[in-house]
Amino acid sequence: MDKKKGFQKHTLSESHKEEVARVITAPATTTGDVGELLSEKHAKEKAINRKILLTILSNVRFLARQALALRGNWDTDSASEINSNFYQLLKLRSEENPEISEWLSHRTEKYTSPMIQNEMLEVLALGVLREISENIQNAKFFTIMADETADVSIKEQLVVCIRWVDDKFVIHEDFIGMWPLPRTTADQIVETLREALQQMNLDIQNARGQCYDGAATMAGEKTGVAT
């Protein structure tokens, strides 16, 4: 191989010799295998990312727990998140943790977008539903509470709650969800109720009560949901 080209040329250069001398004379703590150094750096970055992600998740959980809008005064024209409750809460917490400020200065991959927020809310909601389901299964017997209503887009929704009593005789009424209704017939509502119970892993044979309004579709004696 020609010693005046490529790596051979570089190893003979003054700059390479100078760097080799620096590595040899450097303290032991500053030297090490390149792979190990890169792995250590990666592990440190991963730990920071996990810490920030948990902080973001705790923000979402706090705002959801307090029934506060995450986006708040979201600027729809510029899609700016600066004035949102979520962003301002992060800014507040960054006063005690400078790593958050550095994280928010990233242009991408901040995990603060509305899509990420919604995914986190969905994960938290599923966790709550699992806990409610386990509690009701332990109690075994329950009452179905349901009512149909139209949302702001004039689409019919079925609101479903479950009433149950724990082993200390404390009464609970838990909201388990809203389901869209293609039709408001009794058959369709019954099918939706069965689906809701199935998703909660609840056996309809353990239902000991029904609670609806006085509408014929819900409480009718001949063709109502109750019948």
XYZ file of N, CA, C and O in Angstrom, residues 2-188:
748
model
N 0.495 2.222 -0.735
C 1.241 3.476 -0.806
C 1.157 4.184 0.544
O 0.077 4.483 1.043
N 2.322 4.450 1.172
C 2.355 5.089 2.491
C 1.996 6.562 2.457
O 1.901 7.192 3.492
N 1.830 7.102 1.252
C 1.473 8.514 1.140
C -0.027 8.711 1.007
O -0.487 9.808 0.752
N -0.823 7.611 1.171
C -2.263 7.715 1.010
C -2.987 7.083 2.204
O -2.445 6.215 2.883
N -4.233 7.461 2.400
C -5.132 6.839 3.374
C -4.627 6.832 4.789
O -3.992 7.779 5.274
N -4.901 5.701 5.487
C -4.567 5.583 6.904
C -3.063 5.625 7.144
O -2.612 6.158 8.158
N -2.287 5.061 6.243
C -0.833 5.076 6.397
C -0.316 6.504 6.425
O 0.551 6.857 7.236
N -0.847 7.330 5.561
C -0.436 8.734 5.525
C -0.816 9.447 6.812
O -0.047 10.239 7.359
N -2.038 9.091 7.326
C -2.513 9.749 8.544
C -1.649 9.358 9.750
O -1.316 10.213 10.588
N -1.262 8.063 9.860
C -0.475 7.612 11.007
C 0.907 8.248 11.049
O 1.531 8.321 12.110
N 1.400 8.713 9.909
C 2.716 9.347 9.851
C 2.646 10.857 10.034
O 3.683 11.515 10.126
N 1.417 11.381 10.111
C 1.267 12.838 10.210
C 1.594 13.321 11.612
O 1.509 12.577 12.590
N 1.968 14.585 11.709
C 2.304 15.186 13.001
C 1.087 15.266 13.911
O 1.184 15.091 15.119
N -0.100 15.541 13.347
C -1.312 15.663 14.159
C -1.651 14.336 14.837
O -2.053 14.298 16.007
N -1.458 13.219 14.103
C -1.737 11.908 14.682
C -0.753 11.591 15.814
O -1.157 11.108 16.881
N 0.516 11.888 15.598
C 1.530 11.626 16.604
C 1.248 12.445 17.863
O 1.423 11.972 18.992
N 0.780 13.679 17.655
C 0.480 14.550 18.796
C -0.693 14.008 19.607
O -0.665 14.000 20.843
N -1.738 13.501 18.929
C -2.896 12.963 19.626
C -2.551 11.677 20.361
O -3.036 11.432 21.472
N -1.679 10.847 19.765
C -1.247 9.619 20.422
C -0.504 9.938 21.716
O -0.709 9.309 22.757
N 0.326 10.960 21.655
C 1.073 11.369 22.848
C 0.130 11.866 23.938
O 0.324 11.589 25.128
N -0.924 12.576 23.550
C -1.890 13.082 24.526
C -2.633 11.934 25.201
O -2.864 11.951 26.422
N -3.012 10.913 24.424
C -3.730 9.771 24.987
C -2.842 9.011 25.969
O -3.277 8.595 27.045
N -1.549 8.855 25.616
C -0.626 8.106 26.469
C -0.395 8.804 27.797
O -0.325 8.196 28.858
N -0.307 10.130 27.751
C -0.015 10.905 28.960
C -1.266 11.327 29.727
O -1.167 11.911 30.795
N -2.455 11.047 29.155
C -3.698 11.459 29.820
C -3.951 10.601 31.039
O -3.501 9.457 31.110
N -4.695 11.135 32.051
C -5.037 10.351 33.251
C -5.832 9.110 32.863
O -6.556 9.099 31.865
N -5.730 8.074 33.675
C -6.374 6.797 33.363
C -7.888 6.920 33.261
O -8.531 6.185 32.518
N -8.465 7.842 34.026
C -9.924 7.962 34.055
C -10.478 8.510 32.759
O -11.669 8.394 32.498
N -9.653 9.153 31.934
C -10.151 9.763 30.707
C -9.985 8.858 29.505
O -10.356 9.216 28.403
N -9.342 7.702 29.687
C -9.126 6.797 28.568
C -9.970 5.546 28.749
O -10.457 5.258 29.838
N -10.130 4.816 27.684
C -10.905 3.590 27.752
C -11.276 3.124 26.367
O -11.018 3.809 25.373
N -11.873 1.976 26.300
C -12.303 1.436 25.033
C -13.367 2.328 24.408
O -14.289 2.786 25.092
N -13.246 2.566 23.108
C -14.193 3.456 22.429
C -15.617 2.926 22.549
O -16.570 3.679 22.790
N -15.766 1.613 22.388
C -17.096 1.013 22.504
C -17.706 1.233 23.864
O -18.890 1.537 23.996
N -16.866 1.085 24.907
C -17.363 1.282 26.270
C -17.761 2.735 26.502
O -18.766 3.017 27.152
N -16.937 3.655 25.988
C -17.244 5.076 26.154
C -18.550 5.437 25.446
O -19.381 6.172 25.987
N -18.729 4.918 24.223
C -19.958 5.188 23.490
C -21.158 4.558 24.190
O -22.237 5.159 24.265
N -20.974 3.356 24.708
C -22.054 2.674 25.416
C -22.437 3.435 26.677
O -23.614 3.570 27.002
N -21.433 3.946 27.385
C -21.692 4.725 28.605
C -22.456 5.999 28.276
O -23.399 6.368 28.989
N -22.066 6.651 27.185
C -22.763 7.874 26.766
C -24.208 7.566 26.390
O -25.135 8.301 26.762
N -24.391 6.461 25.665
C -25.741 6.069 25.253
C -26.606 5.751 26.476
O -27.777 6.134 26.538
N -26.027 5.048 27.450
C -26.773 4.702 28.654
C -27.182 5.959 29.430
O -28.289 6.033 29.972
N -26.288 6.952 29.461
C -26.587 8.206 30.160
C -27.713 8.951 29.466
O -28.637 9.455 30.118
N -27.652 9.010 28.131
C -28.703 9.689 27.368
C -30.044 8.975 27.551
O -31.093 9.623 27.679
N -30.001 7.649 27.560
C -31.227 6.871 27.731
C -31.849 7.129 29.094
O -33.074 7.226 29.218
N -31.004 7.231 30.126
C -31.508 7.491 31.476
C -32.165 8.869 31.560
O -33.228 9.024 32.186
N -31.545 9.864 30.909
C -32.115 11.218 30.905
C -33.436 11.228 30.153
O -34.421 11.824 30.597
N -33.458 10.564 28.982
C -34.686 10.514 28.182
C -35.824 9.866 28.954
O -36.965 10.331 28.908
N -35.509 8.778 29.669
C -36.540 8.093 30.455
C -37.053 9.003 31.568
O -38.259 9.047 31.838
N -36.152 9.722 32.199
C -36.534 10.624 33.290
C -37.457 11.728 32.780
O -38.478 12.039 33.408
N -37.120 12.315 31.628
C -37.947 13.382 31.068
C -39.299 12.833 30.623
O -40.349 13.465 30.821
N -39.283 11.643 30.019
C -40.533 11.039 29.562
C -41.479 10.785 30.731
O -42.690 11.015 30.626
N -40.940 10.330 31.855
C -41.772 10.118 33.043
C -42.313 11.442 33.573
O -43.432 11.496 34.092
N -41.514 12.507 33.441
C -41.986 13.836 33.850
C -43.141 14.286 32.966
O -44.146 14.820 33.456
N -43.011 14.069 31.665
C -44.076 14.421 30.726
C -45.336 13.623 31.040
O -46.451 14.166 31.046
N -45.168 12.336 31.321
C -46.309 11.484 31.656
C -46.988 11.951 32.936
O -48.223 11.957 33.033
N -46.201 12.363 33.921
C -46.790 12.845 35.183
C -47.550 14.143 34.954
O -48.541 14.415 35.635
N -47.086 14.977 33.998
C -47.817 16.194 33.630
C -49.205 15.850 33.095
O -50.214 16.443 33.492
N -49.236 14.893 32.169
C -50.502 14.476 31.566
C -51.429 13.911 32.642
O -52.618 14.223 32.679
N -50.870 13.095 33.536
C -51.679 12.493 34.590
C -52.253 13.547 35.527
O -53.428 13.472 35.912
N -51.445 14.552 35.883
C -51.918 15.611 36.788
C -53.059 16.401 36.152
O -54.098 16.631 36.787
N -52.879 16.830 34.905
C -53.907 17.632 34.235
C -55.184 16.822 34.039
O -56.293 17.356 34.194
N -55.035 15.530 33.705
C -56.217 14.682 33.538
C -56.926 14.486 34.872
O -58.159 14.529 34.937
N -56.147 14.286 35.934
C -56.720 14.084 37.270
C -57.511 15.298 37.722
O -58.555 15.187 38.372
N -57.044 16.497 37.360
C -57.706 17.736 37.769
C -58.721 18.222 36.740
O -59.268 19.309 36.883
N -58.964 17.399 35.696
C -59.934 17.739 34.647
C -59.603 19.074 33.978
O -60.487 19.882 33.693
N -58.315 19.299 33.735
C -57.862 20.517 33.071
C -57.464 20.199 31.634
O -56.862 19.163 31.355
N -57.803 21.106 30.735
C -57.455 20.907 29.329
C -55.940 20.941 29.162
O -55.269 21.826 29.693
N -55.397 19.990 28.441
C -53.951 19.954 28.239
C -53.495 21.101 27.356
O -52.500 21.761 27.642
N -54.241 21.344 26.279
C -53.800 22.373 25.339
C -54.217 23.773 25.758
O -53.551 24.727 25.422
N -55.308 23.900 26.476
C -55.702 25.210 26.980
C -55.823 26.233 25.874
O -56.581 26.058 24.917
N -55.041 27.314 25.948
C -55.084 28.369 24.945
C -54.188 28.045 23.751
O -53.308 28.808 23.378
N -54.395 26.883 23.175
C -53.614 26.442 22.017
C -53.889 27.389 20.845
O -55.037 27.671 20.501
N -52.836 27.913 20.230
C -52.956 28.810 19.091
C -53.168 27.968 17.836
O -52.230 27.385 17.294
N -54.410 27.895 17.370
C -54.718 27.046 16.218
C -54.109 27.585 14.928
O -53.858 26.823 13.994
N -53.870 28.902 14.854
C -53.314 29.476 13.621
C -51.855 29.083 13.428
O -51.436 28.703 12.333
N -51.087 29.177 14.492
C -49.657 28.861 14.394
C -49.315 27.487 14.962
O -48.171 27.062 14.898
N -50.331 26.808 15.506
C -50.127 25.495 16.148
C -49.079 25.579 17.254
O -48.321 24.663 17.493
N -49.043 26.730 17.937
C -48.073 26.933 19.006
C -48.594 26.348 20.313
O -49.761 26.498 20.671
N -47.709 25.667 21.021
C -48.079 25.046 22.288
C -47.646 25.871 23.490
O -47.879 25.474 24.631
N -47.039 27.021 23.246
C -46.426 27.794 24.323
C -47.440 28.172 25.402
O -47.140 28.146 26.593
N -48.668 28.518 25.012
C -49.657 28.966 25.985
C -50.522 27.842 26.540
O -51.454 28.102 27.300
N -50.233 26.611 26.161
C -51.043 25.501 26.645
C -50.727 25.197 28.117
O -49.629 25.476 28.604
N -51.706 24.638 28.822
C -51.496 24.257 30.224
C -50.359 23.257 30.355
O -49.549 23.328 31.286
N -50.305 22.315 29.419
C -49.286 21.271 29.443
C -47.880 21.861 29.342
O -46.985 21.532 30.130
N -47.680 22.762 28.385
C -46.353 23.351 28.164
C -45.956 24.248 29.335
O -44.815 24.215 29.798
N -46.891 25.039 29.817
C -46.577 25.952 30.915
C -46.275 25.192 32.212
O -45.445 25.633 33.011
N -46.914 24.057 32.409
C -46.602 23.242 33.581
C -45.187 22.674 33.472
O -44.447 22.636 34.467
N -44.796 22.277 32.271
C -43.429 21.811 32.061
C -42.424 22.933 32.309
O -41.364 22.714 32.897
N -42.758 24.132 31.839
C -41.876 25.291 32.062
C -41.723 25.565 33.551
O -40.624 25.885 34.021
N -42.802 25.435 34.289
C -42.758 25.657 35.738
C -41.842 24.634 36.405
O -41.016 24.982 37.258
N -41.970 23.389 35.997
C -41.144 22.337 36.599
C -39.683 22.448 36.163
O -38.794 21.940 36.843
N -39.443 23.105 35.043
C -38.064 23.266 34.570
C -37.262 24.208 35.459
O -36.030 24.209 35.418
N -37.951 25.020 36.269
C -37.247 25.903 37.192
C -36.470 25.107 38.233
O -35.476 25.584 38.777
N -36.940 23.912 38.537
C -36.251 23.045 39.494
C -35.428 21.965 38.799
O -34.613 21.301 39.440
N -35.652 21.800 37.501
C -34.918 20.782 36.749
C -34.485 21.356 35.398
O -35.266 21.347 34.442
N -33.256 21.855 35.304
C -32.772 22.468 34.056
C -32.789 21.506 32.872
O -32.826 21.953 31.723
N -32.775 20.202 33.133
C -32.800 19.230 32.033
C -34.079 19.376 31.209
O -34.072 19.122 30.003
N -35.177 19.785 31.855
C -36.438 19.963 31.138
C -36.335 21.117 30.155
O -36.808 21.036 29.017
N -35.697 22.233 30.587
C -35.513 23.380 29.691
C -34.704 22.988 28.466
O -35.028 23.372 27.333
N -33.652 22.223 28.693
C -32.825 21.759 27.578
C -33.626 20.860 26.652
O -33.509 20.933 25.436
N -34.473 20.022 27.251
C -35.290 19.111 26.458
C -36.282 19.882 25.586
O -36.492 19.557 24.418
N -36.906 20.907 26.164
C -37.895 21.691 25.420
C -37.275 22.498 24.291
O -37.981 22.952 23.389
N -35.963 22.694 24.342
C -35.294 23.451 23.282
C -35.056 22.600 22.037
O -34.692 23.127 20.988
N -35.285 21.282 22.151
C -35.138 20.412 20.983
C -36.175 20.769 19.923
O -37.296 21.146 20.241
N -35.787 20.633 18.691
C -36.721 20.923 17.607
C -37.668 19.755 17.335
O -38.812 19.938 16.940
N -37.171 18.563 17.513
C -37.970 17.376 17.237
C -37.820 16.373 18.380
O -36.969 16.526 19.248
N -38.694 15.360 18.344
C -38.648 14.250 19.306
C -38.680 14.728 20.763
O -37.919 14.268 21.605
N -39.588 15.645 21.033
C -39.746 16.136 22.413
C -40.823 15.348 23.169
O -40.951 15.473 24.382
N -41.622 14.575 22.447
C -42.717 13.802 23.035
C -43.722 14.702 23.755
O -44.225 14.360 24.821
N -43.984 15.862 23.158
C -44.948 16.788 23.755
C -46.096 17.110 22.798
O -46.922 17.958 23.109
N -46.152 16.458 21.659
C -47.174 16.776 20.659
C -48.551 16.310 21.129
O -48.661 15.426 21.991
N -49.619 16.889 20.577
C -50.975 16.446 20.937
C -51.184 14.958 20.705
O -51.882 14.299 21.475
N -50.566 14.399 19.666
C -50.710 12.976 19.390
C -50.122 12.138 20.526
O -50.744 11.169 20.991
N -48.932 12.529 21.000
C -48.307 11.809 22.113
C -49.135 11.970 23.382
O -49.328 11.025 24.152
N -49.651 13.177 23.612
C -50.479 13.421 24.791
C -51.707 12.517 24.787
O -52.063 11.921 25.815
N -52.348 12.404 23.614
C -53.543 11.561 23.511
C -53.211 10.089 23.743
O -53.993 9.363 24.351
N -52.053 9.654 23.238
C -51.648 8.265 23.451
C -51.405 7.991 24.939
O -51.774 6.932 25.463
N -50.790 8.951 25.626
C -50.556 8.796 27.057
C -51.878 8.765 27.828
O -52.053 7.961 28.751
N -52.817 9.622 27.433
C -54.132 9.629 28.076
C -54.837 8.293 27.880
O -55.480 7.780 28.806
N -54.699 7.735 26.687
C -55.337 6.446 26.410
C -54.746 5.337 27.277
O -55.472 4.502 27.824
N -53.424 5.345 27.428
C -52.763 4.339 28.269
C -53.223 4.478 29.723
O -53.524 3.482 30.394
N -53.282 5.723 30.218
C -53.730 5.952 31.593
C -55.184 5.515 31.778
O -55.535 4.904 32.799
N -56.028 5.823 30.785
C -57.443 5.457 30.872
C -57.620 3.944 30.914
O -58.429 3.423 31.688
N -56.857 3.237 30.091
C -56.946 1.773 30.090
C -56.513 1.197 31.438
O -57.084 0.212 31.913
N -55.510 1.813 32.046
C -55.071 1.375 33.363
C -56.163 1.543 34.408
O -56.377 0.664 35.252
N -56.880 2.670 34.341
C -57.981 2.926 35.285
C -59.105 1.916 35.067
O -59.670 1.371 36.028
N -59.438 1.648 33.786
C -60.514 0.701 33.480
C -60.173 -0.710 33.960
O -61.042 -1.442 34.439
N -58.905 -1.098 33.828
C -58.500 -2.423 34.310
C -58.712 -2.537 35.817
O -59.181 -3.569 36.319
N -58.356 -1.477 36.530
C -58.527 -1.487 37.991
C -60.001 -1.544 38.367
O -60.392 -2.286 39.275
N -60.841 -0.756 37.652
C -62.281 -0.777 37.921
C -62.849 -2.163 37.638
O -63.648 -2.704 38.410
N -62.423 -2.766 36.521
C -62.893 -4.094 36.147
C -62.552 -5.122 37.224
O -63.398 -5.945 37.611
N -61.328 -5.088 37.736
C -60.914 -6.029 38.778
C -61.746 -5.848 40.046
O -62.142 -6.832 40.686
N -62.025 -4.583 40.396
C -62.818 -4.318 41.608
C -64.235 -4.862 41.474
O -64.781 -5.459 42.411
N -64.840 -4.648 40.288
C -66.211 -5.125 40.076
C -66.249 -6.648 40.054
O -67.168 -7.275 40.599
N -65.246 -7.273 39.428
C -65.195 -8.741 39.396
C -65.058 -9.316 40.797
O -65.644 -10.359 41.104
N -64.300 -8.649 41.643
C -64.152 -9.113 43.028
C -65.467 -8.989 43.788
O -65.787 -9.821 44.651
N -66.241 -7.936 43.454
C -67.546 -7.765 44.094
C -68.584 -8.721 43.509
O -69.580 -9.033 44.148
N -68.360 -9.155 42.281
C -69.154 -10.115 41.503
C -70.447 -9.517 40.962
O -70.667 -9.460 39.762
N -71.362 -9.074 41.826
C -72.666 -8.602 41.355
C -72.647 -7.089 41.121
O -71.953 -6.334 41.814
N -73.446 -6.647 40.152
C -73.441 -5.230 39.791
C -74.765 -4.832 39.153
O -75.593 -5.691 38.807
N -74.923 -3.520 38.988
C -76.092 -2.956 38.313
C -75.623 -2.163 37.094
O -74.628 -1.442 37.164
N -76.362 -2.309 36.004
C -76.046 -1.560 34.780
C -76.808 -0.237 34.795
O -78.022 -0.212 35.026
N -76.097 0.844 34.552
C -76.720 2.169 34.444
C -76.350 2.729 33.069
O -75.169 2.804 32.720
N -77.354 3.108 32.275
C -77.071 3.575 30.918
C -78.082 4.610 30.469
O -79.233 4.614 30.918
N -77.630 5.489 29.595
C -78.520 6.500 29.015
C -77.937 6.936 27.681
O -76.720 6.963 27.498
N -78.804 7.228 26.756
C -78.357 7.699 25.452
C -78.437 9.219 25.397
O -79.336 9.834 25.977
N -77.482 9.813 24.709
C -77.461 11.269 24.584
C -76.738 11.644 23.300
O -75.937 10.861 22.776
N -77.023 12.824 22.807
C -76.367 13.312 21.594
C -75.216 14.221 21.990
O -75.344 15.057 22.890
N -74.054 14.056 21.329
C -72.906 14.918 21.621
C -73.007 16.204 20.806
O -74.016 16.455 20.131
N -71.970 17.037 20.847
C -72.010 18.340 20.168
C -72.104 18.196 18.656
O -72.534 19.128 17.969
N -71.711 17.041 18.124
C -71.799 16.820 16.676
C -73.108 16.135 16.296
O -73.264 15.646 15.188
N -74.047 16.082 17.253
C -75.380 15.499 17.052
C -75.291 14.012 16.730
O -76.091 13.469 15.951
N -74.292 13.338 17.282
C -74.180 11.900 17.123
C -74.596 11.230 18.434
O -74.164 11.645 19.505
N -75.422 10.214 18.321
C -75.923 9.536 19.513
C -74.818 8.723 20.183
O -74.065 8.012 19.531
N -74.745 8.855 21.494
C -73.765 8.110 22.285
C -74.491 7.424 23.439
O -75.475 7.934 23.974
N -74.005 6.251 23.796
C -74.556 5.543 24.946
C -73.576 5.652 26.103
O -72.445 5.172 26.031
N -74.008 6.296 27.174
C -73.192 6.460 28.374
C -73.462 5.271 29.294
O -74.625 4.979 29.611
N -72.402 4.590 29.712
C -72.561 3.381 30.535
C -71.799 3.536 31.851
O -70.623 3.899 31.861
N -72.494 3.255 32.949
C -71.878 3.244 34.279
C -72.218 1.923 34.957
O -73.213 1.274 34.615
N -71.382 1.543 35.906
C -71.617 0.313 36.669
C -71.700 0.667 38.150
O -70.835 1.363 38.687
N -72.748 0.186 38.797
C -72.946 0.404 40.239
C -72.665 -0.919 40.964
O -73.199 -1.968 40.570
N -71.834 -0.861 41.995
C -71.477 -2.078 42.716
C -71.152 -1.750 44.169
O -70.976 -0.590 44.533
N -71.087 -2.772 44.989
C -70.839 -2.591 46.417
C -69.601 -3.396 46.809
O -69.489 -4.582 46.459
N -68.657 -2.758 47.506
C -67.439 -3.470 47.900
C -67.660 -4.268 49.187
O -68.764 -4.292 49.744
N -66.592 -4.918 49.666
C -66.726 -5.790 50.838
C -66.938 -5.023 52.138
O -67.189 -5.628 53.182
N -66.835 -3.689 52.079
C -67.114 -2.869 53.256
C -68.487 -2.199 53.140
O -68.790 -1.258 53.858
N -69.275 -2.675 52.175
C -70.634 -2.181 51.927
C -70.661 -0.711 51.495
O -71.621 0.010 51.762
N -69.586 -0.307 50.831
C -69.532 1.047 50.267
C -70.001 0.973 48.811
O -69.526 0.129 48.037
N -70.939 1.851 48.455
C -71.508 1.846 47.105
C -70.619 2.654 46.160
O -70.177 3.759 46.494
N -70.347 2.091 44.983
C -69.547 2.768 43.965
C -70.346 2.863 42.672
O -71.065 1.932 42.308
N -70.202 3.974 41.987
C -70.777 4.139 40.652
C -69.648 4.593 39.734
O -69.178 5.724 39.835
N -69.207 3.718 38.832
C -68.053 3.995 37.982
C -68.465 4.149 36.527
O -69.156 3.296 35.961
N -68.037 5.241 35.945
C -68.238 5.476 34.508
C -67.224 4.631 33.747
O -66.020 4.690 34.010
N -67.705 3.817 32.801
C -66.783 2.957 32.062
C -66.647 3.332 30.591
O -65.812 2.754 29.885
N -67.446 4.296 30.121
C -67.223 4.738 28.745
C -68.473 5.209 28.031
O -69.597 5.121 28.556
N -68.236 5.725 26.826
C -69.310 6.151 25.926
C -69.123 5.412 24.605
O -68.030 5.365 24.060
N -70.215 4.859 24.113
C -70.160 4.104 22.870
C -71.083 4.741 21.824
O -72.229 5.088 22.126
N -70.613 4.916 20.580
C -71.464 5.488 19.524
C -72.597 4.531 19.163
O -72.406 3.306 19.154
N -73.746 5.088 18.878
C -74.915 4.281 18.519
C -75.288 4.539 17.060
O -75.747 5.636 16.729
N -75.116 3.555 16.184
C -75.535 3.724 14.785
C -77.046 3.951 14.691
O -77.531 4.702 13.846
N -77.790 3.268 15.593
C -79.241 3.417 15.671
C -79.636 3.456 17.145
O -78.921 2.924 17.999
N -80.769 4.060 17.439
C -81.204 4.179 18.834
C -82.305 3.170 19.156
O -83.148 3.418 20.013
N -82.280 2.048 18.466
C -83.261 0.994 18.746
C -82.832 0.199 19.974
O -81.661 0.180 20.350
N -83.800 -0.496 20.564
C -83.514 -1.290 21.763
C -82.503 -2.393 21.457
O -81.595 -2.646 22.255
N -82.647 -3.046 20.315
C -81.718 -4.123 19.951
C -80.286 -3.611 19.843
O -79.345 -4.270 20.300
N -80.121 -2.437 19.229
C -78.786 -1.872 19.067
C -78.183 -1.496 20.420
O -76.994 -1.724 20.677
